[in-house]
Amino acid sequence: MAHAKLSPSSSGRWLTCPASSLMEDGKPDSTSIYAAEGTAAHYLAEQSLSFGHTTPAERVGETILVFDNGDCCFEQDRKDWMPKDVFAKFEITQDMAAYVQVYIDLVDDLVSSTQGDLFVEERLSLTPLTGEEGAGGTADAVVLTSDEIIIADLKYGQGLKVDAEENTQLMIYGLAALEEYSLIGDFKRVRLIISQPRLHHVSEWTADIDTLNAFAKRVTNTAKLINSLDVTSDLTELFAPSVDACRYCKANTECKALAEHNIKLVSDDFSSLDDACAYTVSDAKYDSDTLAKIYGHIDLLKDWIKAVETGVYAKLINGESVGDLKLVEGRGGARKWANTIEAETMLKSMRLKVDEMYDKKIISPTAAEKLAKAGTLGDMQWEKLQALIVRPEGKPSIAPGSSPKPAINLNPVEDFDDITNV
Ligand code: SF4
């Protein structure tokens, strides 16, 4: 099965903005070091779940190679026939092993609590859904029970929290699994689970068959539309800029629809300076509702500005010309010793005292916790240390009204006054 053009992982984008499929066409996948780290973590989990005799903890200190084509292997298992170019290597640290183990425990618990059958890194055909010949996607773990399909997904990043509810990537895996296993079970629902161990986040959502069938219709209709397009097609009605669609779109640097959308957002909400001259002072200031509206666009605007910056930088670093822009030397980093040992020897020869020569800092609570986990500190000792840990209150941050977090009460004294005045 080939890598899908209409891939589950980018489905949030092409289902929202069908034009993105053509706009991204031909642009190379740019693998980041973070994506490669995620690939290595998935490999570690797969090795343990598929060949249960090794736990991640037993592999601490070993190295995983991630090749340019996304394949992986443990460094000591590398063979001559494997790809030559290594994109990145990752040493398995205690932290990595512990995070991956959280996901493995979740999958193990699912299997033992449901007595289901486990399929790891399961390749599922997407052709019935998207019509793309030979296209497939890989679900991290699929558990089949007598009446339920469970799709578990490991997200190793520590950026944004991702929720399972109506997650299009996992819903597509769920639909593909329903199709794949329809002959061996009478499945009534699909449970979707996302594990993000580095954010201590687990999200679960169950979709019934009606919900999934309605979604399947949306997927097949959108895929049919996209498959009917070519470079001469009029895409005007098919662009739908939004934070989620545009953030990782490979065309976001040069997409006119996104640029026009942003400029319109700004010009609708910010009056031109010429107009402002006609205002009285109070007319020329935004009211709170307008400020809230402008604030609602900030994420999209920030992402776009970053995408334009990144795109221009990439062109310049590749030797392309971009107007009269040029690359100049940036501000140098912090000064450091070119050779620490040489500097240390020289400082010693200058008869400096130890206190004058070295910086000493007490370890942080996080470092102490690591020592406790490694057994260097005993449980009782760690308990005593925990009593000494404080966490400063977070600085108030802005959240949309829909956030589940309660608003901070900034006027507790006034409220008290109100009560006493009653
Ligand atoms: S940048 Fe946004 S609007 Fe433009 S093609 Fe990509 S997803 Fe669509």
XYZ file of C-alpha atoms and ligand atoms in Angstrom:
430
model
C 0.000 0.000 0.000
C 1.330 3.423 -0.952
C 1.455 6.564 1.191
C -1.884 8.329 0.763
C -2.174 11.732 -0.897
C -5.371 12.262 1.091
C -3.740 11.070 4.292
C -5.575 10.594 7.588
C -3.044 12.805 9.395
C -3.775 15.756 7.095
C -7.523 15.048 6.862
C -8.363 17.950 9.187
C -6.940 20.168 6.442
C -8.274 18.664 3.196
C -11.735 18.067 4.656
C -11.933 21.747 5.679
C -10.038 23.290 2.778
C -10.270 20.972 -0.277
C -8.098 23.410 -2.266
C -5.142 22.576 0.002
C -4.673 19.216 -1.715
C -3.769 20.874 -5.011
C -1.947 23.758 -3.354
C 0.337 21.332 -1.489
C 0.842 19.030 -4.459
C 4.500 18.535 -5.369
C 5.815 20.242 -2.253
C 8.305 17.999 -0.453
C 7.487 16.652 2.992
C 9.749 18.438 5.399
C 10.554 16.067 8.238
C 11.378 17.924 11.408
C 13.562 16.595 14.169
C 10.437 16.500 16.361
C 8.586 14.306 13.846
C 11.626 12.003 13.673
C 11.679 11.773 17.473
C 8.001 10.748 17.343
C 8.852 8.093 14.748
C 11.568 6.716 17.054
C 9.152 6.627 20.013
C 6.571 4.740 17.909
C 9.269 2.252 16.896
C 10.209 1.687 20.541
C 6.542 1.138 21.457
C 6.008 -1.206 18.509
C 9.026 -3.338 19.423
C 7.737 -3.773 22.939
C 4.066 -4.355 22.069
C 4.833 -6.727 19.191
C 7.748 -8.585 20.782
C 6.860 -8.258 24.477
C 10.209 -9.602 25.649
C 11.837 -6.148 25.743
C 10.469 -3.196 27.678
C 11.610 0.342 26.814
C 13.399 0.501 30.197
C 15.553 -2.459 29.165
C 16.676 -0.531 26.116
C 17.786 2.660 27.887
C 21.158 3.714 26.477
C 20.565 2.074 23.088
C 20.166 4.228 19.976
C 17.367 4.288 17.428
C 18.242 5.341 13.873
C 15.562 7.133 11.834
C 16.292 6.951 8.103
C 15.348 9.557 5.500
C 12.437 7.379 4.338
C 10.975 7.198 7.870
C 12.096 3.615 8.576
C 13.797 2.885 11.905
C 16.056 0.324 13.531
C 18.137 -0.066 16.662
C 21.687 1.004 15.808
C 23.158 -2.392 16.712
C 20.684 -4.145 14.386
C 21.572 -2.070 11.310
C 22.093 -4.191 8.193
C 23.874 -3.478 4.907
C 20.646 -3.541 2.909
C 19.130 -0.744 5.002
C 19.029 2.855 3.695
C 22.368 4.666 3.758
C 21.115 8.079 4.890
C 20.265 8.449 8.541
C 18.058 11.490 9.181
C 18.470 11.442 12.959
C 19.545 9.199 15.849
C 17.991 9.171 19.273
C 19.466 7.678 22.403
C 16.758 5.995 24.480
C 16.771 7.938 27.719
C 15.039 7.089 31.002
C 12.466 9.792 30.172
C 11.755 8.452 26.689
C 11.389 4.912 28.049
C 9.019 6.099 30.789
C 6.816 8.106 28.396
C 6.576 5.290 25.855
C 5.779 2.866 28.695
C 2.732 5.015 29.608
C 1.300 4.357 26.134
C 2.236 0.658 26.254
C 0.498 0.292 29.647
C -2.611 1.941 28.202
C -2.702 -0.516 25.281
C -1.969 -3.495 27.569
C -4.815 -2.423 29.885
C -7.192 -2.141 26.927
C -6.324 -5.645 25.773
C -6.601 -7.232 29.207
C -9.801 -5.385 30.195
C -11.591 -6.254 26.932
C -9.903 -9.610 26.207
C -9.569 -8.196 22.688
C -7.133 -9.015 19.882
C -4.300 -6.541 19.402
C -2.855 -5.421 16.067
C 0.171 -3.133 16.297
C 1.124 -0.604 13.582
C -1.768 -1.941 11.554
C -1.776 -0.978 7.874
C -5.334 -0.205 6.745
C -6.569 0.381 3.216
C -8.040 3.820 2.532
C -9.115 3.098 -1.043
C -12.793 2.365 -0.197
C -13.007 5.757 1.527
C -10.982 8.122 -0.635
C -10.949 6.249 -3.922
C -7.157 6.603 -4.073
C -5.812 3.350 -5.555
C -3.431 1.517 -3.224
C -3.532 4.195 -0.523
C -3.117 3.111 3.072
C -2.631 4.504 6.545
C -1.097 2.997 9.677
C -3.006 2.913 12.955
C -0.694 2.696 16.000
C -2.807 0.051 17.732
C -6.135 -1.597 16.903
C -7.957 -3.734 19.462
C -10.861 -5.879 18.281
C -13.416 -6.972 20.849
C -16.657 -8.869 20.203
C -18.625 -5.687 19.396
C -16.170 -2.804 19.483
C -13.097 -1.606 17.586
C -10.623 0.423 19.602
C -8.068 2.653 17.901
C -5.248 3.848 20.171
C -2.915 6.561 18.984
C 0.411 7.652 20.493
C 1.223 11.326 20.057
C 4.763 11.854 21.315
C 4.933 15.623 20.759
C 4.604 18.073 23.583
C 3.074 20.975 21.665
C -0.698 21.160 21.543
C -3.022 18.771 23.356
C -5.073 16.739 20.874
C -8.540 15.454 21.741
C -10.133 12.278 20.453
C -13.631 13.738 20.042
C -14.400 14.069 16.319
C -10.701 13.676 15.532
C -10.821 13.138 11.766
C -7.523 11.196 11.608
C -8.714 8.591 14.106
C -12.249 8.511 12.672
C -10.731 7.616 9.287
C -8.702 4.817 10.890
C -11.909 3.680 12.613
C -13.809 3.593 9.311
C -10.944 1.784 7.575
C -10.822 -0.787 10.400
C -14.601 -1.298 10.207
C -14.229 -2.025 6.495
C -11.215 -4.298 7.034
C -12.763 -6.414 9.790
C -16.439 -6.309 8.760
C -16.379 -10.026 7.967
C -15.076 -11.160 11.338
C -17.280 -9.197 13.729
C -20.511 -7.317 14.243
C -19.044 -4.081 15.537
C -21.451 -1.598 17.127
C -19.066 1.249 17.843
C -15.497 2.502 17.531
C -13.584 3.838 20.518
C -10.846 6.365 19.771
C -8.081 6.989 22.292
C -5.200 9.461 22.116
C -2.267 9.121 24.499
C 0.051 12.119 24.834
C 2.323 10.970 27.646
C 4.631 13.986 27.605
C 1.631 16.208 28.294
C 0.109 13.701 30.761
C -2.936 13.767 28.497
C -5.298 10.954 27.537
C -8.445 11.612 25.557
C -11.133 9.091 24.684
C -14.289 9.282 22.589
C -16.686 6.641 21.344
C -18.441 7.010 18.002
C -21.501 4.957 17.092
C -21.893 3.499 13.620
C -24.413 6.167 12.487
C -22.005 8.957 13.386
C -19.194 7.197 11.527
C -21.355 6.538 8.468
C -22.311 10.225 8.272
C -18.609 11.103 8.521
C -17.736 8.511 5.850
C -20.152 10.272 3.485
C -18.366 13.579 4.120
C -14.975 11.944 3.490
C -15.998 10.203 0.255
C -17.776 13.292 -1.114
C -14.822 15.572 -0.361
C -12.342 13.022 -1.749
C -14.450 12.687 -4.918
C -14.420 16.469 -5.327
C -10.652 16.668 -4.772
C -9.982 13.774 -7.162
C -11.932 15.627 -9.867
C -9.678 18.707 -9.641
C -6.639 19.538 -11.744
C -4.366 22.535 -12.066
C -6.840 24.293 -14.364
C -9.775 23.954 -11.917
C -11.353 27.045 -10.377
C -10.600 26.679 -6.656
C -12.255 29.941 -5.566
C -14.985 28.315 -3.499
C -12.742 25.589 -2.113
C -10.426 27.609 0.105
C -11.337 27.730 3.781
C -8.584 29.385 5.810
C -8.597 28.582 9.514
C -6.039 28.101 12.266
C -6.272 24.306 12.191
C -6.274 23.962 8.398
C -3.506 26.447 7.652
C -1.072 25.903 10.551
C 0.775 22.972 8.955
C -0.324 23.487 5.322
C 2.726 23.288 3.058
C 1.271 26.159 1.001
C 0.729 28.583 3.881
C 3.653 30.823 2.949
C 2.360 31.590 -0.524
C -1.409 30.978 -0.296
C -3.218 34.078 -1.562
C -6.531 32.945 -0.055
C -4.974 32.870 3.418
C -3.255 36.217 2.874
C -6.449 37.869 1.591
C -8.450 36.350 4.438
C -6.007 37.780 6.986
C -5.827 41.174 5.358
C -9.630 41.309 5.272
C -9.810 40.341 8.942
C -7.438 43.147 9.788
C -9.010 45.750 7.507
C -12.514 44.956 8.764
C -11.536 45.315 12.373
C -8.913 48.042 12.190
C -10.054 51.307 10.583
C -7.599 53.048 8.323
C -5.603 55.908 9.839
C -7.172 58.382 7.386
C -10.632 57.507 8.618
C -9.461 57.776 12.191
C -8.753 61.504 11.662
C -12.475 62.094 11.354
C -13.197 60.540 14.740
C -13.586 62.177 18.079
C -11.269 60.720 20.726
C -13.899 58.327 22.041
C -14.916 57.173 18.514
C -11.274 56.507 17.664
C -10.873 53.944 20.459
C -12.012 50.329 20.209
C -14.800 49.152 22.438
C -14.287 45.879 24.337
C -16.400 43.822 21.927
C -14.268 44.875 18.950
C -11.082 44.137 20.905
C -12.436 40.654 21.710
C -13.202 40.123 17.997
C -9.687 41.177 17.002
C -8.248 38.934 19.723
C -10.147 35.984 18.237
C -8.110 36.306 15.008
C -4.709 36.486 16.690
C -3.726 32.801 16.344
C -4.368 32.765 12.594
C -2.501 36.047 12.117
C 0.473 34.919 14.232
C 0.694 31.574 12.393
C 0.571 33.351 9.035
C 3.271 35.848 9.982
C 5.475 32.964 11.162
C 4.791 30.999 7.949
C 5.734 34.000 5.773
C 8.923 34.538 7.807
C 9.856 30.854 7.564
C 9.085 30.737 3.834
C 11.146 33.842 3.038
C 14.051 32.539 5.159
C 13.938 29.154 3.385
C 14.041 30.807 -0.052
C 16.942 33.112 0.897
C 18.969 30.322 2.501
C 18.483 28.337 -0.737
C 19.938 31.235 -2.729
C 16.624 32.396 -4.242
C 15.952 36.122 -4.465
C 12.985 37.561 -2.578
C 12.566 41.253 -3.536
C 15.461 43.181 -2.034
C 15.534 41.092 1.142
C 18.871 39.561 2.154
C 20.387 37.458 4.900
C 22.757 39.215 7.287
C 24.698 37.914 10.244
C 22.485 37.644 13.313
C 23.346 38.491 16.900
C 26.040 36.148 18.218
C 25.156 33.620 20.911
C 26.342 33.813 24.529
C 30.145 33.741 24.985
C 31.612 30.393 25.997
C 35.034 28.799 26.465
C 36.329 27.366 23.207
C 38.006 24.599 25.230
C 36.653 24.121 28.757
C 39.567 21.969 29.938
C 42.137 24.514 28.762
C 40.216 27.331 30.444
C 39.917 25.315 33.668
C 43.655 24.582 33.713
C 44.495 28.219 33.150
C 42.081 29.416 35.857
C 43.644 26.939 38.297
C 47.127 28.222 37.425
C 45.850 31.684 38.349
C 45.294 30.373 41.891
C 41.534 31.084 41.993
C 39.624 29.552 44.880
C 37.147 26.751 44.137
C 34.172 29.039 44.966
C 35.498 31.640 42.576
C 36.095 29.160 39.789
C 32.890 27.167 39.766
C 29.175 27.962 39.781
C 27.271 25.717 42.167
C 23.497 25.414 41.956
C 21.101 23.222 43.908
C 19.241 20.743 41.705
C 15.643 21.547 40.724
C 12.580 19.615 42.022
C 12.348 18.018 38.542
C 15.947 16.770 38.790
C 15.276 15.519 42.346
C 12.187 13.644 41.104
C 14.347 11.958 38.472
C 16.730 10.807 41.230
C 13.715 9.453 43.156
C 12.481 7.589 40.070
C 15.957 6.164 39.494
C 16.064 4.949 43.129
C 18.960 7.267 44.140
C 16.560 8.903 46.597
C 14.346 6.632 48.687
C 10.537 7.036 48.891
C 10.723 8.547 52.399
C 13.436 10.995 51.339
C 11.466 12.062 48.274
C 8.340 12.509 50.398
C 10.252 14.831 52.765
C 11.628 16.805 49.819
C 8.187 17.134 48.241
C 6.998 18.992 51.341
C 9.584 21.689 50.513
C 8.393 22.236 46.949
C 6.233 25.229 46.127
C 4.837 26.223 42.767
C 4.436 29.968 42.137
C 0.978 30.898 40.901
C 0.774 31.135 37.110
C 0.496 34.581 35.556
C -3.123 35.179 34.459
C -3.520 34.264 30.801
C -6.295 35.035 28.335
C -8.686 32.205 27.396
C -11.851 32.091 25.282
C -15.190 32.131 27.139
C -15.645 28.456 26.177
C -12.544 27.373 28.186
C -13.453 24.915 30.990
C -11.114 26.787 33.360
C -12.972 29.128 35.754
C -12.338 32.866 35.406
C -10.042 34.377 38.054
C -11.952 36.532 40.507
C -9.980 39.765 40.420
C -12.200 41.660 42.876
C -12.591 39.399 45.921
C -12.547 42.365 48.354
C -15.307 44.184 46.464
C -17.409 41.011 46.500
C -16.896 40.797 50.267
C -17.924 44.469 50.584
C -21.063 43.714 48.601
C -21.969 40.920 51.002
C -21.381 43.003 54.134
C -23.381 45.888 52.662
C -26.473 43.723 52.138
S -2.928 27.860 3.522
Fe -4.942 27.461 4.380
S -6.371 28.318 2.901
Fe -4.411 28.089 1.850
S -4.513 26.100 0.891
Fe -3.538 25.796 2.876
S -5.216 25.252 4.229
Fe -6.146 26.153 2.422
